Amino acid sequence: MSDSRASAFAQVIDDRRSVRAFTDQQIDRRLLETVFSQAQRAPSNCNTQPWQVAVVSGEQCRKLSGLFHEQLQNNHYQMDFPYTGEYKGVHRDRQIGAATTLYGAMDLERNDKAGRHQAFLRNFDFFDAPHAAFLFLPEHFGLREAADLGMYAQTLMLSLSAHGLASCPQTALSFTCDTVRQELNIDNSMRLLFGMSFGYEDKQHPANNCRTPRAELNECVQFFD
Ligand SMILES: Cc1cc2nc3c(=O)[nH]c(=O)nc-3n(C[C@H](O)[C@H](O)[C@H](O)COP(=O)(O)O)c2cc1C
């Protein structure tokens, strides 16, 4: 592999990060089709390509956002896949590290519960992005195929990054799965794993002024000779 190819790829990986504020500029339809076509090249178990993806834009995003807030105000959470967000040990430490980085950039104190809640609620505004993708897994598929959706999502995010676009994968967008299915007329056999907001980064917003840390290589990877 040539050095320039490797360094271009390293740049794409490095550029990708979770962006939590977008401009209202919509992505050109042809570019939209390009990035989703590239994501189709993601690998999957037996090439089953189990991802079913609903892409919403513009007014449809705003309508869904209104419905989400309505549901959450009524404390109506419904998830196809259980999620508590509670981690232990080293995973809890890393979770705290990410939250400290993000809230630090936004100047939110640790005990500012109201401020943090407001920041959390922005998930359901798609962080103002004009586009979002909802990633569904057909029922009867399990953990292995869920991993395929993860690979699909990363391929999509890298393609977005390579084209100067930004994204944020969001478990939060699966918190009212029935609303998404109903509004988009999606069959009940499709289970919502997570969503993703994407578009052009708002470079002025403090939420985007941070970079999450990573564990040392030897904490996660062991080499055996
Ligand atoms: C499947 C998945 C779900 C996520 N859900 C959320 C979410 O609901 N809200 C959010 O703000 N970030 C969410 N994130 C972003 C993570 O917090 C982020 O990837 C992590 O802190 C590493 O930071 P980076 O993506 O900027 O490198 C999610 C990431 C993944 C992969």
mmCIF file of C-alpha atoms and ligand atoms in Angstrom:
data_model
loop_
_atom_site.group_PDB
_atom_site.id
_atom_site.type_symbol
_atom_site.label_atom_id
_atom_site.label_comp_id
_atom_site.label_asym_id
_atom_site.label_seq_id
_atom_site.Cartn_x
_atom_site.Cartn_y
_atom_site.Cartn_z
ATOM 1 C CA MET A 1 0.000 0.000 0.000
ATOM 2 C CA SER A 2 1.387 3.407 -0.904
ATOM 3 C CA ASP A 3 2.199 5.827 1.908
ATOM 4 C CA SER A 4 -0.237 8.418 0.570
ATOM 5 C CA ARG A 5 -3.112 5.925 0.543
ATOM 6 C CA ALA A 6 -2.380 4.889 4.115
ATOM 7 C CA SER A 7 -2.068 8.450 5.307
ATOM 8 C CA ALA A 8 -5.285 9.474 3.546
ATOM 9 C CA PHE A 9 -7.053 6.621 5.346
ATOM 10 C CA ALA A 10 -5.468 7.566 8.680
ATOM 11 C CA GLN A 11 -6.773 11.095 8.135
ATOM 12 C CA VAL A 12 -10.313 9.833 7.490
ATOM 13 C CA ILE A 13 -10.230 7.732 10.676
ATOM 14 C CA ASP A 14 -8.828 10.618 12.633
ATOM 15 C CA ASP A 15 -11.399 13.079 11.287
ATOM 16 C CA ARG A 16 -14.322 10.893 12.312
ATOM 17 C CA ARG A 17 -15.622 11.721 15.734
ATOM 18 C CA SER A 18 -19.050 12.120 17.246
ATOM 19 C CA VAL A 19 -20.310 15.558 16.328
ATOM 20 C CA ARG A 20 -23.130 16.983 18.440
ATOM 21 C CA ALA A 21 -24.080 20.157 16.585
ATOM 22 C CA PHE A 22 -24.775 20.484 12.862
ATOM 23 C CA THR A 23 -25.593 23.292 10.471
ATOM 24 C CA ASP A 24 -28.927 23.189 8.651
ATOM 25 C CA GLN A 25 -27.234 22.665 5.267
ATOM 26 C CA GLN A 26 -28.671 19.587 3.571
ATOM 27 C CA ILE A 27 -26.465 17.093 1.783
ATOM 28 C CA ASP A 28 -26.860 16.933 -1.974
ATOM 29 C CA ARG A 29 -28.938 13.872 -2.966
ATOM 30 C CA ARG A 30 -26.205 12.391 -5.177
ATOM 31 C CA LEU A 31 -23.635 12.655 -2.386
ATOM 32 C CA LEU A 32 -26.157 11.061 -0.033
ATOM 33 C CA GLU A 33 -26.504 8.120 -2.420
ATOM 34 C CA THR A 34 -22.702 7.846 -2.760
ATOM 35 C CA VAL A 35 -22.078 7.497 0.978
ATOM 36 C CA PHE A 36 -24.885 4.985 1.440
ATOM 37 C CA SER A 37 -23.630 2.999 -1.578
ATOM 38 C CA GLN A 38 -20.156 2.883 -0.049
ATOM 39 C CA ALA A 39 -21.613 1.693 3.265
ATOM 40 C CA GLN A 40 -23.167 -1.225 1.374
ATOM 41 C CA ARG A 41 -19.595 -2.582 0.973
ATOM 42 C CA ALA A 42 -19.470 -3.376 4.711
ATOM 43 C CA PRO A 43 -18.818 -7.058 5.507
ATOM 44 C CA SER A 44 -21.473 -9.236 7.123
ATOM 45 C CA ASN A 45 -22.035 -12.813 8.267
ATOM 46 C CA CYS A 46 -22.492 -14.919 5.091
ATOM 47 C CA ASN A 47 -22.983 -11.646 3.204
ATOM 48 C CA THR A 48 -26.518 -11.436 4.593
ATOM 49 C CA GLN A 49 -26.292 -7.615 4.780
ATOM 50 C CA PRO A 50 -28.891 -7.637 7.556
ATOM 51 C CA TRP A 51 -29.102 -3.829 7.865
ATOM 52 C CA GLN A 52 -32.347 -2.109 6.931
ATOM 53 C CA VAL A 53 -31.828 1.605 6.983
ATOM 54 C CA ALA A 54 -34.368 4.431 7.010
ATOM 55 C CA VAL A 55 -32.903 7.807 6.078
ATOM 56 C CA VAL A 56 -34.913 10.855 7.080
ATOM 57 C CA SER A 57 -34.265 14.454 6.069
ATOM 58 C CA GLY A 58 -35.489 18.000 6.629
ATOM 59 C CA GLU A 59 -39.097 18.323 7.729
ATOM 60 C CA GLN A 60 -39.343 14.614 8.513
ATOM 61 C CA CYS A 61 -36.510 15.026 11.041
ATOM 62 C CA ARG A 62 -38.258 17.953 12.679
ATOM 63 C CA LYS A 63 -41.551 16.045 12.834
ATOM 64 C CA LEU A 64 -39.910 13.000 14.418
ATOM 65 C CA SER A 65 -38.076 15.236 16.836
ATOM 66 C CA GLY A 66 -41.400 16.734 18.035
ATOM 67 C CA LEU A 67 -42.864 13.249 18.476
ATOM 68 C CA PHE A 68 -39.792 12.067 20.436
ATOM 69 C CA HIS A 69 -40.019 14.967 22.874
ATOM 70 C CA GLU A 70 -43.752 14.349 23.338
ATOM 71 C CA GLN A 71 -43.115 10.675 24.132
ATOM 72 C CA LEU A 72 -40.233 11.379 26.498
ATOM 73 C CA GLN A 73 -42.210 14.036 28.374
ATOM 74 C CA ASN A 74 -44.788 11.332 29.020
ATOM 75 C CA ASN A 75 -41.945 9.065 30.131
ATOM 76 C CA HIS A 76 -42.726 6.737 27.289
ATOM 77 C CA TYR A 77 -39.518 4.845 26.533
ATOM 78 C CA GLN A 78 -39.742 1.744 24.416
ATOM 79 C CA MET A 79 -36.657 -0.115 23.184
ATOM 80 C CA ASP A 80 -36.345 -3.228 21.062
ATOM 81 C CA PHE A 81 -32.983 -3.996 22.677
ATOM 82 C CA PRO A 82 -32.496 -3.506 26.427
ATOM 83 C CA TYR A 83 -30.145 -0.720 27.465
ATOM 84 C CA THR A 84 -29.248 0.655 30.894
ATOM 85 C CA GLY A 85 -26.111 2.685 30.153
ATOM 86 C CA GLU A 86 -24.671 1.394 33.447
ATOM 87 C CA TYR A 87 -21.097 0.189 33.248
ATOM 88 C CA LYS A 88 -18.631 -1.111 35.810
ATOM 89 C CA GLY A 89 -14.892 -1.068 36.425
ATOM 90 C CA VAL A 90 -12.662 0.069 33.589
ATOM 91 C CA HIS A 91 -15.671 0.544 31.297
ATOM 92 C CA ARG A 92 -17.251 2.905 33.815
ATOM 93 C CA ASP A 93 -13.941 4.795 34.028
ATOM 94 C CA ARG A 94 -13.894 5.224 30.253
ATOM 95 C CA GLN A 95 -17.545 6.300 30.245
ATOM 96 C CA ILE A 96 -16.730 8.973 32.843
ATOM 97 C CA GLY A 97 -13.667 10.011 30.810
ATOM 98 C CA ALA A 98 -15.826 10.592 27.709
ATOM 99 C CA ALA A 99 -18.530 12.460 29.659
ATOM 100 C CA THR A 100 -15.942 14.645 31.401
ATOM 101 C CA THR A 101 -14.393 15.529 28.031
ATOM 102 C CA LEU A 102 -17.725 16.368 26.431
ATOM 103 C CA TYR A 103 -19.278 18.290 29.320
ATOM 104 C CA GLY A 104 -15.962 20.039 29.958
ATOM 105 C CA ALA A 105 -16.020 21.369 26.377
ATOM 106 C CA MET A 106 -19.574 22.586 26.987
ATOM 107 C CA ASP A 107 -18.590 24.180 30.315
ATOM 108 C CA LEU A 108 -21.094 22.049 32.207
ATOM 109 C CA GLU A 109 -20.194 21.229 35.811
ATOM 110 C CA ARG A 110 -20.470 17.652 37.056
ATOM 111 C CA ASN A 111 -23.335 18.577 39.416
ATOM 112 C CA ASP A 112 -25.201 20.665 36.816
ATOM 113 C CA LYS A 113 -27.933 18.060 36.369
ATOM 114 C CA ALA A 114 -30.304 20.414 34.539
ATOM 115 C CA GLY A 115 -27.609 21.475 32.076
ATOM 116 C CA ARG A 116 -26.601 17.890 31.410
ATOM 117 C CA HIS A 117 -30.225 16.896 30.940
ATOM 118 C CA GLN A 118 -30.675 19.674 28.384
ATOM 119 C CA ALA A 119 -27.562 18.425 26.575
ATOM 120 C CA PHE A 120 -28.980 14.877 26.634
ATOM 121 C CA LEU A 121 -32.294 16.079 25.202
ATOM 122 C CA ARG A 122 -30.461 17.449 22.147
ATOM 123 C CA ASN A 123 -30.093 13.826 21.057
ATOM 124 C CA PHE A 124 -33.781 13.965 20.164
ATOM 125 C CA ASP A 125 -33.313 17.109 18.045
ATOM 126 C CA PHE A 126 -30.736 15.135 16.064
ATOM 127 C CA PHE A 127 -28.317 17.801 17.343
ATOM 128 C CA ASP A 128 -30.000 20.015 14.686
ATOM 129 C CA ALA A 129 -28.782 17.769 11.860
ATOM 130 C CA PRO A 130 -30.901 17.870 8.699
ATOM 131 C CA HIS A 131 -30.506 14.091 8.238
ATOM 132 C CA ALA A 132 -30.685 10.950 10.334
ATOM 133 C CA ALA A 133 -30.451 7.234 9.634
ATOM 134 C CA PHE A 134 -32.273 4.576 11.658
ATOM 135 C CA LEU A 135 -30.619 1.155 11.620
ATOM 136 C CA PHE A 136 -32.948 -1.804 11.903
ATOM 137 C CA LEU A 137 -32.186 -5.501 12.339
ATOM 138 C CA PRO A 138 -34.820 -7.984 11.112
ATOM 139 C CA GLU A 139 -36.320 -10.022 13.966
ATOM 140 C CA HIS A 140 -34.779 -13.460 14.607
ATOM 141 C CA PHE A 141 -31.332 -12.049 13.970
ATOM 142 C CA GLY A 142 -29.056 -11.925 17.013
ATOM 143 C CA LEU A 143 -25.808 -10.663 18.371
ATOM 144 C CA ARG A 144 -23.672 -11.748 15.414
ATOM 145 C CA GLU A 145 -25.792 -9.873 12.919
ATOM 146 C CA ALA A 146 -26.002 -6.886 15.265
ATOM 147 C CA ALA A 147 -22.205 -6.762 14.878
ATOM 148 C CA ASP A 148 -22.792 -6.490 11.102
ATOM 149 C CA LEU A 149 -24.848 -3.365 11.733
ATOM 150 C CA GLY A 150 -21.920 -1.953 13.700
ATOM 151 C CA MET A 151 -19.604 -2.584 10.769
ATOM 152 C CA TYR A 152 -22.107 -1.000 8.422
ATOM 153 C CA ALA A 153 -22.373 2.053 10.656
ATOM 154 C CA GLN A 154 -18.608 2.513 10.885
ATOM 155 C CA THR A 155 -18.242 2.157 7.098
ATOM 156 C CA LEU A 156 -20.956 4.770 6.664
ATOM 157 C CA MET A 157 -19.341 7.142 9.169
ATOM 158 C CA LEU A 158 -15.924 6.788 7.512
ATOM 159 C CA SER A 159 -17.460 7.482 4.109
ATOM 160 C CA LEU A 160 -19.188 10.567 5.532
ATOM 161 C CA SER A 161 -15.897 11.664 7.053
ATOM 162 C CA ALA A 162 -14.030 11.124 3.749
ATOM 163 C CA HIS A 163 -16.553 13.438 2.084
ATOM 164 C CA GLY A 164 -16.152 16.214 4.660
ATOM 165 C CA LEU A 165 -19.357 15.297 6.494
ATOM 166 C CA ALA A 166 -19.959 14.576 10.169
ATOM 167 C CA SER A 167 -22.034 12.117 12.177
ATOM 168 C CA CYS A 168 -23.061 10.968 15.627
ATOM 169 C CA PRO A 169 -24.198 7.374 16.235
ATOM 170 C CA GLN A 170 -27.018 7.420 18.817
ATOM 171 C CA THR A 171 -28.507 4.685 20.944
ATOM 172 C CA ALA A 172 -30.800 7.471 22.179
ATOM 173 C CA LEU A 173 -32.565 7.438 18.795
ATOM 174 C CA SER A 174 -33.818 3.927 19.581
ATOM 175 C CA PHE A 175 -35.527 4.949 22.839
ATOM 176 C CA THR A 176 -38.939 5.344 21.215
ATOM 177 C CA CYS A 177 -38.727 2.630 18.570
ATOM 178 C CA ASP A 178 -42.491 2.274 18.134
ATOM 179 C CA THR A 179 -42.808 5.982 17.237
ATOM 180 C CA VAL A 180 -40.143 5.634 14.539
ATOM 181 C CA ARG A 181 -41.787 2.529 13.084
ATOM 182 C CA GLN A 182 -45.242 4.089 13.105
ATOM 183 C CA GLU A 183 -44.184 7.412 11.629
ATOM 184 C CA LEU A 184 -42.063 5.829 8.876
ATOM 185 C CA ASN A 185 -44.488 2.965 8.265
ATOM 186 C CA ILE A 186 -41.885 0.326 9.022
ATOM 187 C CA ASP A 187 -42.890 -3.263 9.645
ATOM 188 C CA ASN A 188 -43.030 -4.468 13.264
ATOM 189 C CA SER A 189 -40.609 -7.276 12.387
ATOM 190 C CA MET A 190 -37.828 -4.682 12.027
ATOM 191 C CA ARG A 191 -36.064 -3.962 15.308
ATOM 192 C CA LEU A 192 -34.379 -0.635 15.869
ATOM 193 C CA LEU A 193 -30.795 -1.008 17.148
ATOM 194 C CA PHE A 194 -29.644 2.613 16.977
ATOM 195 C CA GLY A 195 -29.768 5.764 14.906
ATOM 196 C CA MET A 196 -27.305 8.292 13.567
ATOM 197 C CA SER A 197 -27.530 12.025 12.960
ATOM 198 C CA PHE A 198 -25.383 13.356 10.164
ATOM 199 C CA GLY A 199 -24.698 16.412 8.040
ATOM 200 C CA TYR A 200 -22.250 19.317 8.100
ATOM 201 C CA GLU A 201 -20.513 20.065 11.398
ATOM 202 C CA ASP A 202 -21.295 23.319 13.178
ATOM 203 C CA LYS A 203 -17.712 24.218 13.903
ATOM 204 C CA GLN A 204 -18.634 27.084 16.258
ATOM 205 C CA HIS A 205 -20.557 24.932 18.731
ATOM 206 C CA PRO A 206 -18.688 24.115 21.981
ATOM 207 C CA ALA A 207 -20.007 20.505 21.987
ATOM 208 C CA ASN A 208 -17.785 19.860 18.992
ATOM 209 C CA ASN A 209 -14.741 21.262 20.680
ATOM 210 C CA CYS A 210 -13.599 17.998 22.219
ATOM 211 C CA ARG A 211 -11.896 14.765 21.438
ATOM 212 C CA THR A 212 -12.517 11.644 23.505
ATOM 213 C CA PRO A 213 -9.476 9.751 24.821
ATOM 214 C CA ARG A 214 -8.665 6.098 24.098
ATOM 215 C CA ALA A 215 -7.180 3.362 26.268
ATOM 216 C CA GLU A 216 -3.563 2.362 25.700
ATOM 217 C CA LEU A 217 -3.196 -0.329 23.046
ATOM 218 C CA ASN A 218 -2.014 -2.958 25.528
ATOM 219 C CA GLU A 219 -5.193 -2.533 27.607
ATOM 220 C CA CYS A 220 -7.291 -3.823 24.714
ATOM 221 C CA VAL A 221 -5.023 -5.825 22.411
ATOM 222 C CA GLN A 222 -2.689 -8.706 23.198
ATOM 223 C CA PHE A 223 -0.179 -9.937 20.658
ATOM 224 C CA PHE A 224 0.860 -13.612 20.760
ATOM 225 C CA ASP A 225 4.006 -14.727 18.924
HETATM 226 C C1 LIG B 1 -23.644 2.418 18.915
HETATM 227 C C2 LIG B 1 -23.313 3.767 19.512
HETATM 228 C C3 LIG B 1 -24.284 4.476 20.181
HETATM 229 C C4 LIG B 1 -24.016 5.756 20.688
HETATM 230 N N1 LIG B 1 -25.028 6.469 21.274
HETATM 231 C C5 LIG B 1 -24.833 7.766 21.587
HETATM 232 C C6 LIG B 1 -25.931 8.572 22.010
HETATM 233 O O1 LIG B 1 -27.073 8.109 22.160
HETATM 234 N N2 LIG B 1 -25.703 9.880 22.225
HETATM 235 C C7 LIG B 1 -24.452 10.443 22.080
HETATM 236 O O2 LIG B 1 -24.316 11.661 22.289
HETATM 237 N N3 LIG B 1 -23.390 9.702 21.691
HETATM 238 C C8 LIG B 1 -23.558 8.382 21.420
HETATM 239 N N4 LIG B 1 -22.513 7.623 20.961
HETATM 240 C C9 LIG B 1 -21.193 8.250 20.751
HETATM 241 C C10 LIG B 1 -20.155 7.788 21.785
HETATM 242 O O3 LIG B 1 -20.335 8.480 22.976
HETATM 243 C C11 LIG B 1 -18.766 8.049 21.164
HETATM 244 O O4 LIG B 1 -18.596 7.242 20.024
HETATM 245 C C12 LIG B 1 -17.625 7.776 22.132
HETATM 246 O O5 LIG B 1 -17.671 8.615 23.251
HETATM 247 C C13 LIG B 1 -16.267 7.975 21.433
HETATM 248 O O6 LIG B 1 -16.163 9.295 20.930
HETATM 249 P P1 LIG B 1 -15.981 9.617 19.386
HETATM 250 O O7 LIG B 1 -17.085 8.944 18.622
HETATM 251 O O8 LIG B 1 -16.062 11.126 19.309
HETATM 252 O O9 LIG B 1 -14.643 9.087 18.958
HETATM 253 C C14 LIG B 1 -22.725 6.311 20.532
HETATM 254 C C15 LIG B 1 -21.726 5.570 19.886
HETATM 255 C C16 LIG B 1 -22.017 4.321 19.390
HETATM 256 C C17 LIG B 1 -20.923 3.546 18.657
#
